[in-house]
mmCIF file of C-alpha atoms in Angstrom:
data_model
loop_
_atom_site.group_PDB
_atom_site.id
_atom_site.type_symbol
_atom_site.label_atom_id
_atom_site.label_comp_id
_atom_site.label_asym_id
_atom_site.label_seq_id
_atom_site.Cartn_x
_atom_site.Cartn_y
_atom_site.Cartn_z
ATOM 1 C CA UNK A 338 35.906 121.538 166.643
ATOM 2 C CA UNK A 339 34.944 117.929 167.268
ATOM 3 C CA UNK A 340 36.954 116.350 170.082
ATOM 4 C CA UNK A 341 39.593 113.807 169.156
ATOM 5 C CA UNK A 342 38.497 110.181 169.599
ATOM 6 C CA UNK A 343 40.960 107.300 169.611
ATOM 7 C CA UNK A 344 39.857 103.735 169.101
ATOM 8 C CA UNK A 345 41.205 100.270 168.553
ATOM 9 C CA UNK A 346 40.335 97.624 166.028
ATOM 10 C CA UNK A 347 39.000 94.316 167.300
ATOM 11 C CA UNK A 348 38.250 92.895 163.818
ATOM 12 C CA UNK A 349 36.452 89.590 164.360
ATOM 13 C CA UNK A 350 37.579 89.091 167.981
ATOM 14 C CA UNK A 351 34.158 90.025 169.306
ATOM 15 C CA UNK A 352 32.678 87.124 167.323
ATOM 16 C CA UNK A 353 35.448 84.523 167.476
ATOM 17 C CA UNK A 354 36.200 84.311 171.208
ATOM 18 C CA UNK A 355 34.102 82.867 174.062
ATOM 19 C CA UNK A 356 31.695 85.302 175.780
ATOM 20 C CA UNK A 357 33.811 85.692 178.923
ATOM 21 C CA UNK A 358 36.880 86.613 176.871
ATOM 22 C CA UNK A 359 34.845 89.024 174.764
ATOM 23 C CA UNK A 360 33.549 90.754 177.889
ATOM 24 C CA UNK A 361 37.079 90.952 179.305
ATOM 25 C CA UNK A 362 38.439 92.402 176.064
ATOM 26 C CA UNK A 363 35.806 95.117 175.730
ATOM 27 C CA UNK A 364 35.834 95.931 179.445
ATOM 28 C CA UNK A 365 39.613 96.406 179.369
ATOM 29 C CA UNK A 366 39.296 98.689 176.327
ATOM 30 C CA UNK A 367 36.660 100.826 178.058
ATOM 31 C CA UNK A 368 38.542 100.871 181.377
ATOM 32 C CA UNK A 369 41.631 102.122 179.528
ATOM 33 C CA UNK A 370 39.711 105.184 178.325
ATOM 34 C CA UNK A 371 39.720 104.174 174.666
ATOM 35 C CA UNK A 372 36.764 105.771 172.898
ATOM 36 C CA UNK A 373 35.604 103.239 170.333
ATOM 37 C CA UNK A 374 36.212 99.913 168.689
ATOM 38 C CA UNK A 375 36.330 99.177 164.989
ATOM 39 C CA UNK A 376 34.939 96.021 163.469
ATOM 40 C CA UNK A 377 35.764 94.957 159.937
ATOM 41 C CA UNK A 378 33.419 93.756 157.232
ATOM 42 C CA UNK A 379 34.032 91.285 154.437
ATOM 43 C CA UNK A 380 31.839 88.598 152.930
ATOM 44 C CA UNK A 381 34.556 86.368 151.493
ATOM 45 C CA UNK A 382 37.948 88.028 151.198
ATOM 46 C CA UNK A 383 40.807 86.231 149.425
ATOM 47 C CA UNK A 384 39.336 82.759 149.546
ATOM 48 C CA UNK A 385 36.871 83.000 152.418
ATOM 49 C CA UNK A 386 38.075 85.324 155.180
ATOM 50 C CA UNK A 387 35.164 87.350 156.502
ATOM 51 C CA UNK A 388 33.782 89.466 159.307
ATOM 52 C CA UNK A 389 30.123 90.506 159.503
ATOM 53 C CA UNK A 390 30.354 94.209 160.312
ATOM 54 C CA UNK A 391 26.785 94.736 161.496
ATOM 55 C CA UNK A 392 26.868 91.650 163.703
ATOM 56 C CA UNK A 393 30.261 92.602 165.099
ATOM 57 C CA UNK A 394 29.089 96.133 165.914
ATOM 58 C CA UNK A 395 25.889 94.862 167.537
ATOM 59 C CA UNK A 396 27.838 92.429 169.695
ATOM 60 C CA UNK A 397 30.328 95.061 170.838
ATOM 61 C CA UNK A 398 27.638 97.665 171.555
ATOM 62 C CA UNK A 399 25.521 95.195 173.533
ATOM 63 C CA UNK A 400 28.481 93.887 175.520
ATOM 64 C CA UNK A 401 30.032 97.188 176.672
ATOM 65 C CA UNK A 402 27.857 100.291 176.800
ATOM 66 C CA UNK A 403 30.763 102.669 177.416
ATOM 67 C CA UNK A 404 32.112 102.139 173.896
ATOM 68 C CA UNK A 405 31.073 103.317 170.466
ATOM 69 C CA UNK A 406 31.578 101.201 167.358
ATOM 70 C CA UNK A 407 32.777 102.036 163.868
ATOM 71 C CA UNK A 408 32.228 99.613 161.015
ATOM 72 C CA UNK A 409 35.288 100.200 158.876
ATOM 73 C CA UNK A 410 34.677 99.693 156.133
ATOM 74 C CA UNK A 411 31.309 98.203 155.294
ATOM 75 C CA UNK A 412 30.975 96.499 151.916
ATOM 76 C CA UNK A 413 27.851 98.420 150.943
ATOM 77 C CA UNK A 414 28.072 97.463 147.278
ATOM 78 C CA UNK A 415 27.382 93.837 148.205
ATOM 79 C CA UNK A 416 24.128 94.566 150.064
ATOM 80 C CA UNK A 417 20.693 95.974 149.349
ATOM 81 C CA UNK A 418 20.195 99.438 150.932
ATOM 82 C CA UNK A 419 16.785 98.498 152.324
ATOM 83 C CA UNK A 420 18.216 95.727 154.488
ATOM 84 C CA UNK A 421 21.189 97.885 155.464
ATOM 85 C CA UNK A 422 18.812 100.650 156.537
ATOM 86 C CA UNK A 423 16.942 98.146 158.713
ATOM 87 C CA UNK A 424 20.158 97.077 160.445
ATOM 88 C CA UNK A 425 21.162 100.695 161.038
ATOM 89 C CA UNK A 426 17.745 101.592 162.423
ATOM 90 C CA UNK A 427 17.836 98.627 164.795
ATOM 91 C CA UNK A 428 21.355 99.408 166.013
ATOM 92 C CA UNK A 429 20.490 103.088 166.372
ATOM 93 C CA UNK A 430 17.538 102.175 168.586
ATOM 94 C CA UNK A 431 19.663 99.795 170.653
ATOM 95 C CA UNK A 432 22.637 102.133 171.077
ATOM 96 C CA UNK A 433 21.664 105.674 170.012
ATOM 97 C CA UNK A 434 24.603 107.859 169.058
ATOM 98 C CA UNK A 435 27.161 105.070 169.443
ATOM 99 C CA UNK A 436 27.476 103.745 165.882
ATOM 100 C CA UNK A 437 29.400 105.110 162.893
ATOM 101 C CA UNK A 438 29.249 103.508 159.451
ATOM 102 C CA UNK A 439 32.322 103.577 157.245
ATOM 103 C CA UNK A 440 31.636 102.794 153.594
ATOM 104 C CA UNK A 441 34.238 101.698 151.082
ATOM 105 C CA UNK A 442 34.121 100.902 147.396
ATOM 106 C CA UNK A 443 35.911 97.585 147.925
ATOM 107 C CA UNK A 444 36.996 95.489 145.002
ATOM 108 C CA UNK A 445 40.470 94.485 146.208
ATOM 109 C CA UNK A 446 39.214 90.935 145.714
ATOM 110 C CA UNK A 447 37.034 91.026 142.590
ATOM 111 C CA UNK A 448 35.754 87.507 143.191
ATOM 112 C CA UNK A 449 34.203 88.664 146.498
ATOM 113 C CA UNK A 450 32.189 91.209 144.534
ATOM 114 C CA UNK A 451 31.206 88.998 141.620
ATOM 115 C CA UNK A 452 30.294 86.060 143.863
ATOM 116 C CA UNK A 453 27.726 88.326 145.525
ATOM 117 C CA UNK A 454 26.085 88.919 142.150
ATOM 118 C CA UNK A 455 27.548 92.391 141.661
ATOM 119 C CA UNK A 456 29.463 93.557 138.597
ATOM 120 C CA UNK A 457 32.810 94.875 139.938
ATOM 121 C CA UNK A 458 32.854 97.562 137.242
ATOM 122 C CA UNK A 459 29.574 99.091 138.462
ATOM 123 C CA UNK A 460 30.129 98.992 142.214
ATOM 124 C CA UNK A 461 30.916 102.727 142.488
ATOM 125 C CA UNK A 462 27.619 103.741 140.873
ATOM 126 C CA UNK A 463 25.822 101.160 142.971
ATOM 127 C CA UNK A 464 27.290 102.626 146.161
ATOM 128 C CA UNK A 465 26.280 106.170 145.177
ATOM 129 C CA UNK A 466 22.698 105.047 144.656
ATOM 130 C CA UNK A 467 22.740 103.090 147.910
ATOM 131 C CA UNK A 468 24.088 106.024 149.915
ATOM 132 C CA UNK A 469 21.385 108.328 148.620
ATOM 133 C CA UNK A 470 18.745 105.804 149.630
ATOM 134 C CA UNK A 471 20.290 105.238 153.073
ATOM 135 C CA UNK A 472 20.086 108.949 153.798
ATOM 136 C CA UNK A 473 16.411 109.061 152.819
ATOM 137 C CA UNK A 474 15.491 105.856 154.633
ATOM 138 C CA UNK A 475 17.221 107.073 157.822
ATOM 139 C CA UNK A 476 14.493 109.708 158.223
ATOM 140 C CA UNK A 477 11.658 107.171 158.377
ATOM 141 C CA UNK A 478 10.001 108.697 155.310
ATOM 142 C CA UNK A 479 8.278 106.585 152.686
ATOM 143 C CA UNK A 480 10.574 106.334 149.670
ATOM 144 C CA UNK A 481 9.650 105.799 146.042
ATOM 145 C CA UNK A 482 12.691 105.261 143.878
ATOM 146 C CA UNK A 483 13.505 103.827 140.475
ATOM 147 C CA UNK A 484 17.213 103.808 139.717
ATOM 148 C CA UNK A 485 19.866 101.885 137.868
ATOM 149 C CA UNK A 486 20.161 99.218 140.547
ATOM 150 C CA UNK A 487 17.305 99.591 143.039
ATOM 151 C CA UNK A 488 13.564 100.047 142.886
ATOM 152 C CA UNK A 489 11.541 100.969 145.972
ATOM 153 C CA UNK A 490 7.813 101.472 146.183
ATOM 154 C CA UNK A 491 6.643 103.141 149.403
ATOM 155 C CA UNK A 492 9.718 101.757 151.103
ATOM 156 C CA UNK A 493 10.069 102.811 154.739
ATOM 157 C CA UNK A 494 12.204 101.746 157.680
ATOM 158 C CA UNK A 495 10.929 102.622 161.144
ATOM 159 C CA UNK A 496 11.774 103.929 163.630
ATOM 160 C CA UNK A 497 13.752 106.797 162.138
ATOM 161 C CA UNK A 498 17.357 106.916 163.290
ATOM 162 C CA UNK A 499 17.668 109.209 166.308
ATOM 163 C CA UNK A 500 20.297 110.521 165.910
ATOM 164 C CA UNK A 501 21.156 109.592 162.340
ATOM 165 C CA UNK A 502 24.124 107.245 162.091
ATOM 166 C CA UNK A 503 27.135 109.207 160.746
ATOM 167 C CA UNK A 504 28.570 107.906 157.481
ATOM 168 C CA UNK A 505 32.275 108.147 156.662
ATOM 169 C CA UNK A 506 33.425 107.520 153.104
ATOM 170 C CA UNK A 507 36.514 105.434 152.424
ATOM 171 C CA UNK A 508 38.730 105.575 149.360
ATOM 172 C CA UNK A 509 41.344 107.836 147.797
ATOM 173 C CA UNK A 510 39.961 108.760 144.372
ATOM 174 C CA UNK A 511 38.314 111.879 142.971
ATOM 175 C CA UNK A 512 35.038 109.960 143.282
ATOM 176 C CA UNK A 513 35.705 109.695 147.029
ATOM 177 C CA UNK A 514 35.864 113.482 147.281
ATOM 178 C CA UNK A 515 32.565 113.857 145.447
ATOM 179 C CA UNK A 516 30.961 111.023 147.410
ATOM 180 C CA UNK A 517 32.084 112.442 150.767
ATOM 181 C CA UNK A 518 30.563 115.833 150.021
ATOM 182 C CA UNK A 519 27.357 114.408 148.518
ATOM 183 C CA UNK A 520 26.647 111.681 151.056
ATOM 184 C CA UNK A 521 29.160 111.645 153.905
ATOM 185 C CA UNK A 522 29.778 113.229 157.273
ATOM 186 C CA UNK A 523 33.514 112.871 156.682
ATOM 187 C CA UNK A 524 36.290 110.917 155.025
ATOM 188 C CA UNK A 525 37.668 107.647 156.415
ATOM 189 C CA UNK A 526 41.307 107.394 155.332
ATOM 190 C CA UNK A 527 43.610 104.405 155.286
ATOM 191 C CA UNK A 528 47.082 103.922 153.834
ATOM 192 C CA UNK A 529 47.688 107.613 153.081
ATOM 193 C CA UNK A 530 50.566 109.878 154.056
ATOM 194 C CA UNK A 531 50.017 112.934 156.237
ATOM 195 C CA UNK A 532 50.685 115.124 153.196
ATOM 196 C CA UNK A 533 48.090 113.276 151.119
ATOM 197 C CA UNK A 534 45.646 113.403 154.029
ATOM 198 C CA UNK A 535 46.034 117.187 154.286
ATOM 199 C CA UNK A 536 45.621 117.676 150.532
ATOM 200 C CA UNK A 537 42.568 115.430 150.404
ATOM 201 C CA UNK A 538 40.782 117.335 153.183
ATOM 202 C CA UNK A 539 41.486 120.587 151.349
ATOM 203 C CA UNK A 540 39.983 119.103 148.187
ATOM 204 C CA UNK A 541 36.877 117.991 150.089
ATOM 205 C CA UNK A 542 36.459 121.474 151.550
ATOM 206 C CA UNK A 543 36.925 123.097 148.142
ATOM 207 C CA UNK A 544 34.360 120.813 146.500
ATOM 208 C CA UNK A 545 31.828 121.459 149.276
ATOM 209 C CA UNK A 546 32.280 125.205 148.943
ATOM 210 C CA UNK A 547 31.814 124.985 145.173
ATOM 211 C CA UNK A 548 28.523 123.153 145.729
ATOM 212 C CA UNK A 549 27.441 125.563 148.450
ATOM 213 C CA UNK A 550 26.994 122.845 151.068
ATOM 214 C CA UNK A 551 28.468 122.407 154.555
ATOM 215 C CA UNK A 552 32.022 121.055 154.648
ATOM 216 C CA UNK A 553 32.135 117.540 156.159
ATOM 217 C CA UNK A 554 34.130 117.549 159.398
ATOM 218 C CA UNK A 555 34.062 114.077 160.947
ATOM 219 C CA UNK A 556 37.201 112.778 159.287
ATOM 220 C CA UNK A 557 38.753 109.536 160.417
ATOM 221 C CA UNK A 558 41.971 107.587 159.926
ATOM 222 C CA UNK A 559 42.689 103.886 160.368
ATOM 223 C CA UNK A 560 46.317 102.903 160.870
ATOM 224 C CA UNK A 561 47.892 99.481 161.140
ATOM 225 C CA UNK A 562 50.745 99.611 163.645
ATOM 226 C CA UNK A 563 53.213 97.368 165.415
ATOM 227 C CA UNK A 564 53.340 98.153 169.122
ATOM 228 C CA UNK A 565 56.306 97.019 171.168
ATOM 229 C CA UNK A 566 59.146 98.813 172.918
ATOM 230 C CA UNK A 567 61.514 96.929 170.611
ATOM 231 C CA UNK A 568 61.109 98.351 167.110
ATOM 232 C CA UNK A 569 62.250 95.155 165.400
ATOM 233 C CA UNK A 570 59.719 93.075 167.266
ATOM 234 C CA UNK A 571 57.000 95.622 166.514
ATOM 235 C CA UNK A 572 57.784 95.454 162.812
ATOM 236 C CA UNK A 573 57.699 91.658 162.788
ATOM 237 C CA UNK A 574 54.318 91.628 164.529
ATOM 238 C CA UNK A 575 52.592 93.998 162.117
ATOM 239 C CA UNK A 576 54.266 92.518 159.030
ATOM 240 C CA UNK A 577 53.095 89.004 159.838
ATOM 241 C CA UNK A 578 49.456 90.012 160.297
ATOM 242 C CA UNK A 579 49.263 92.275 157.265
ATOM 243 C CA UNK A 580 50.917 89.818 154.919
ATOM 244 C CA UNK A 581 48.536 87.078 156.068
ATOM 245 C CA UNK A 582 45.462 89.232 155.431
ATOM 246 C CA UNK A 583 46.396 91.178 152.301
ATOM 247 C CA UNK A 584 48.561 88.549 150.583
ATOM 248 C CA UNK A 585 51.146 91.236 149.774
ATOM 249 C CA UNK A 586 54.658 91.896 151.104
ATOM 250 C CA UNK A 587 54.825 94.247 154.071
ATOM 251 C CA UNK A 588 57.103 96.543 152.076
ATOM 252 C CA UNK A 589 53.965 97.596 150.161
ATOM 253 C CA UNK A 590 52.606 99.201 153.347
ATOM 254 C CA UNK A 591 55.601 99.827 155.587
ATOM 255 C CA UNK A 592 56.026 103.583 155.278
ATOM 256 C CA UNK A 593 52.392 104.107 156.312
ATOM 257 C CA UNK A 594 52.367 101.626 159.206
ATOM 258 C CA UNK A 595 54.392 102.820 162.216
ATOM 259 C CA UNK A 596 56.128 100.175 164.308
ATOM 260 C CA UNK A 597 57.671 100.778 167.703
ATOM 261 C CA UNK A 598 56.852 102.143 171.135
ATOM 262 C CA UNK A 599 53.636 104.138 171.754
ATOM 263 C CA UNK A 600 55.573 107.411 171.672
ATOM 264 C CA UNK A 601 56.765 106.664 168.129
ATOM 265 C CA UNK A 602 53.220 105.864 166.979
ATOM 266 C CA UNK A 603 51.868 109.032 168.613
ATOM 267 C CA UNK A 604 54.519 111.096 166.804
ATOM 268 C CA UNK A 605 53.504 109.455 163.515
ATOM 269 C CA UNK A 606 49.844 110.396 164.095
ATOM 270 C CA UNK A 607 50.261 114.025 165.198
ATOM 271 C CA UNK A 608 50.436 115.503 161.668
ATOM 272 C CA UNK A 609 47.141 113.817 160.819
ATOM 273 C CA UNK A 610 45.511 115.259 163.925
ATOM 274 C CA UNK A 611 46.866 118.704 163.052
ATOM 275 C CA UNK A 612 45.400 118.359 159.550
ATOM 276 C CA UNK A 613 41.902 117.546 160.844
ATOM 277 C CA UNK A 614 41.625 113.868 161.777
ATOM 278 C CA UNK A 615 39.033 113.647 164.546
ATOM 279 C CA UNK A 616 38.527 109.876 164.794
ATOM 280 C CA UNK A 617 41.724 107.821 164.907
ATOM 281 C CA UNK A 618 41.654 104.050 164.922
ATOM 282 C CA UNK A 619 44.712 101.930 165.555
ATOM 283 C CA UNK A 620 44.880 98.382 164.282
ATOM 284 C CA UNK A 621 47.346 97.154 166.919
ATOM 285 C CA UNK A 622 49.732 94.264 166.400
ATOM 286 C CA UNK A 623 51.308 93.443 169.746
ATOM 287 C CA UNK A 624 52.605 90.484 171.753
ATOM 288 C CA UNK A 625 49.098 89.936 173.185
ATOM 289 C CA UNK A 626 45.723 91.572 172.920
ATOM 290 C CA UNK A 627 46.168 92.926 176.454
ATOM 291 C CA UNK A 628 49.477 94.537 175.466
ATOM 292 C CA UNK A 629 47.806 95.971 172.375
ATOM 293 C CA UNK A 630 45.004 97.581 174.381
ATOM 294 C CA UNK A 631 47.435 99.076 176.876
ATOM 295 C CA UNK A 632 49.629 100.449 174.086
ATOM 296 C CA UNK A 633 46.694 102.046 172.259
ATOM 297 C CA UNK A 634 45.605 103.670 175.531
ATOM 298 C CA UNK A 635 49.122 105.064 175.943
ATOM 299 C CA UNK A 636 49.039 106.490 172.410
ATOM 300 C CA UNK A 637 45.692 108.110 173.236
ATOM 301 C CA UNK A 638 47.101 109.670 176.400
ATOM 302 C CA UNK A 639 50.151 111.018 174.548
ATOM 303 C CA UNK A 640 47.989 112.602 171.846
ATOM 304 C CA UNK A 641 45.639 114.105 174.431
ATOM 305 C CA UNK A 642 48.630 115.670 176.181
ATOM 306 C CA UNK A 643 49.535 117.490 172.960
#
């Protein structure tokens, strides 16, 4: 079984702070024994908010070589797979084995999709075609392809990824199950209960067995959480950040976003670990970024202790 990895989200911090603060942030994360960082990706979310996932991952990987990076989730539907394959090949060469790509369908903000020249109604099919091409281009082979959205003639991206960058599939639909088995190394869950998480992994395994292919195992979970010894303060911290980003009341997310001391958050996560989550990422909302890092490290230690 793959060892449990616990990471923390840094969103756009690696790009929005001065270099000395970025180095301090990532050094503290690594010193605390946290396994990876997650960087977000949006082009123009709800009026202009954005984070360039590839650039964020490159910056984090180049700044602190003890950490891995997960892009969660990358808006693949808004990009051409040839240019994405180039970015992955370059990052793989720079930091082999330290990058994971999470891919989501997106569409929470339809204007973000349409303003990139993509029909929101077709983004799922576009992602399927892109994922198939990314897998082929990762090998370094020359690819000829004529599909619904993309046409490649002797398209190649060198060097081949060594090792290939793992791909985790985000979403919660039946299409996510199919997509995970067809193209993914695992599922990347967000805003799901432990019961739903367990049922979804069983469905993925069943679909893989029906197709006669290996069952994906590198499942991940991203969880927003408020971290403070005072539960009320913890709730206020996570509610403020989520409402600002998602433009929805916190009550829409509350039951899936633990808020309290690290022990409470670790207890919330244990059923997911028991079900098969191997890569946990906390999106910490704390009184300071330093307090957030320390709290995530404490959650990691509590989970490692059993």
